[in-house]
Amino acid sequence: MKNEKFVKSQKILRLATIGSSGDPHIVPVWYMYTNGKFYVGTNTNTRKAKNIKKNSKISFCVDTGIRSPDIIGVMGMGRAKLILKTEMVKSISKKILLRYFTSLKNKSAQELLDQTDCIIEITPKKVTDWRY
């Protein structure tokens, strides 16, 4: 990805999935980007996970918003799949959470880790970026 450094520096990815009725569902999520893929920890009971289970098509956006001296963003479309293997889920979840917490001993970090039972793996297919 052209803007890999930018994507790794940001903290929020907006993830859009498609519901069973065909309606879009968009949600801001914490993430990790590595080896050309995005990883998002979640629970299999969330709407985004249920949507991905039925339809792997997604779109996403990572941007600086409007309060930055530079307006930069990356958006794209691709496919997502759910990773359900417990060891992989815990390992990836810890890496994601350490982007947001200084330690996993934090009560909130532990609660999130306990609630996470799957990882959404996003493989971008088409990516567009901008800078103003």
XYZ file of C-alpha atoms in Angstrom:
132
model
C 0.000 0.000 0.000
C 1.305 3.416 -0.975
C 0.462 5.120 2.331
C 1.536 2.315 4.659
C 3.319 4.675 7.084
C 0.197 6.858 7.349
C -2.142 3.881 7.897
C 0.154 2.516 10.632
C 0.192 5.919 12.372
C -3.585 6.322 12.617
C -5.873 4.849 15.285
C -9.380 4.592 13.774
C -10.570 2.667 10.725
C -14.162 3.050 9.581
C -15.369 -0.352 8.455
C -18.432 -0.782 6.254
C -20.104 -4.154 5.906
C -23.278 -5.240 4.137
C -26.240 -6.551 6.134
C -28.495 -9.418 5.085
C -31.076 -6.870 3.825
C -28.397 -5.296 1.614
C -28.116 -2.197 3.814
C -24.646 -0.871 4.678
C -23.415 -0.851 8.279
C -20.451 1.365 9.154
C -18.555 1.405 12.429
C -15.311 2.963 13.707
C -12.877 0.302 14.953
C -9.415 -0.068 16.444
C -7.072 -1.936 14.139
C -3.593 -3.074 13.241
C -2.094 -2.978 9.742
C 0.634 -5.432 8.803
C 1.738 -7.355 5.712
C -0.811 -5.603 3.496
C -3.814 -6.501 5.661
C -5.894 -4.886 8.391
C -6.820 -6.777 11.559
C -9.732 -5.864 13.837
C -10.606 -7.604 17.078
C -14.299 -8.132 17.780
C -16.903 -10.539 19.068
C -18.829 -12.971 16.864
C -22.097 -11.468 18.184
C -21.420 -8.014 16.688
C -23.274 -6.922 13.579
C -20.030 -6.436 11.645
C -18.921 -10.023 12.341
C -22.346 -11.444 11.456
C -22.405 -9.403 8.234
C -18.913 -10.579 7.203
C -19.875 -14.201 7.873
C -22.686 -13.838 5.283
C -20.985 -11.418 2.864
C -17.226 -10.885 2.754
C -17.388 -7.621 0.747
C -16.295 -4.610 2.800
C -15.105 -1.054 2.374
C -12.982 1.001 4.728
C -11.609 4.476 5.357
C -8.710 5.769 7.468
C -8.263 9.541 7.537
C -7.034 12.467 9.616
C -10.416 14.166 9.725
C -10.640 17.951 9.469
C -8.528 19.202 12.404
C -5.166 18.221 10.990
C -2.819 20.625 9.233
C -2.725 18.059 6.422
C -5.905 16.331 5.281
C -4.845 12.803 4.415
C -6.858 9.657 3.881
C -6.944 6.163 2.496
C -10.090 4.328 1.505
C -10.679 1.078 -0.223
C -12.726 -1.981 -0.895
C -11.857 -5.583 -0.353
C -12.747 -8.831 1.308
C -12.869 -9.782 4.952
C -12.840 -13.084 6.752
C -13.214 -14.105 10.372
C -10.293 -15.727 12.169
C -11.700 -17.959 14.923
C -8.684 -20.008 16.106
C -8.328 -19.132 19.798
C -4.507 -18.885 19.867
C -4.425 -16.632 16.788
C -7.289 -14.471 18.094
C -5.557 -13.871 21.447
C -2.160 -13.221 19.860
C -3.474 -10.691 17.318
C -5.841 -9.101 19.869
C -2.934 -8.373 22.217
C -0.958 -6.711 19.422
C -3.951 -4.554 18.452
C -4.666 -3.523 22.052
C -1.022 -2.573 22.658
C -1.450 0.113 19.983
C -4.014 1.782 22.281
C -2.937 0.841 25.825
C 0.537 1.047 27.365
C -0.091 -2.270 29.130
C -2.521 -5.160 28.891
C -2.807 -5.046 32.698
C -5.195 -2.115 32.285
C -8.751 -3.112 33.346
C -10.301 -1.903 30.059
C -7.671 -3.751 28.019
C -8.398 -6.973 29.934
C -12.164 -6.594 29.415
C -11.688 -6.064 25.673
C -9.312 -9.009 25.461
C -11.820 -11.230 27.274
C -14.687 -10.149 24.973
C -12.730 -10.680 21.745
C -13.449 -14.097 20.251
C -12.630 -13.417 16.609
C -10.428 -11.279 14.398
C -11.608 -9.665 11.187
C -8.865 -9.954 8.571
C -9.313 -7.401 5.787
C -7.569 -7.862 2.459
C -7.763 -4.617 0.441
C -8.404 -5.066 -3.291
C -8.777 -1.457 -4.480
C -7.280 1.470 -2.563
C -7.518 5.214 -3.145
C -5.667 7.890 -1.192
C -5.717 11.659 -0.921
C -3.664 14.497 0.540
C -4.572 18.202 0.716
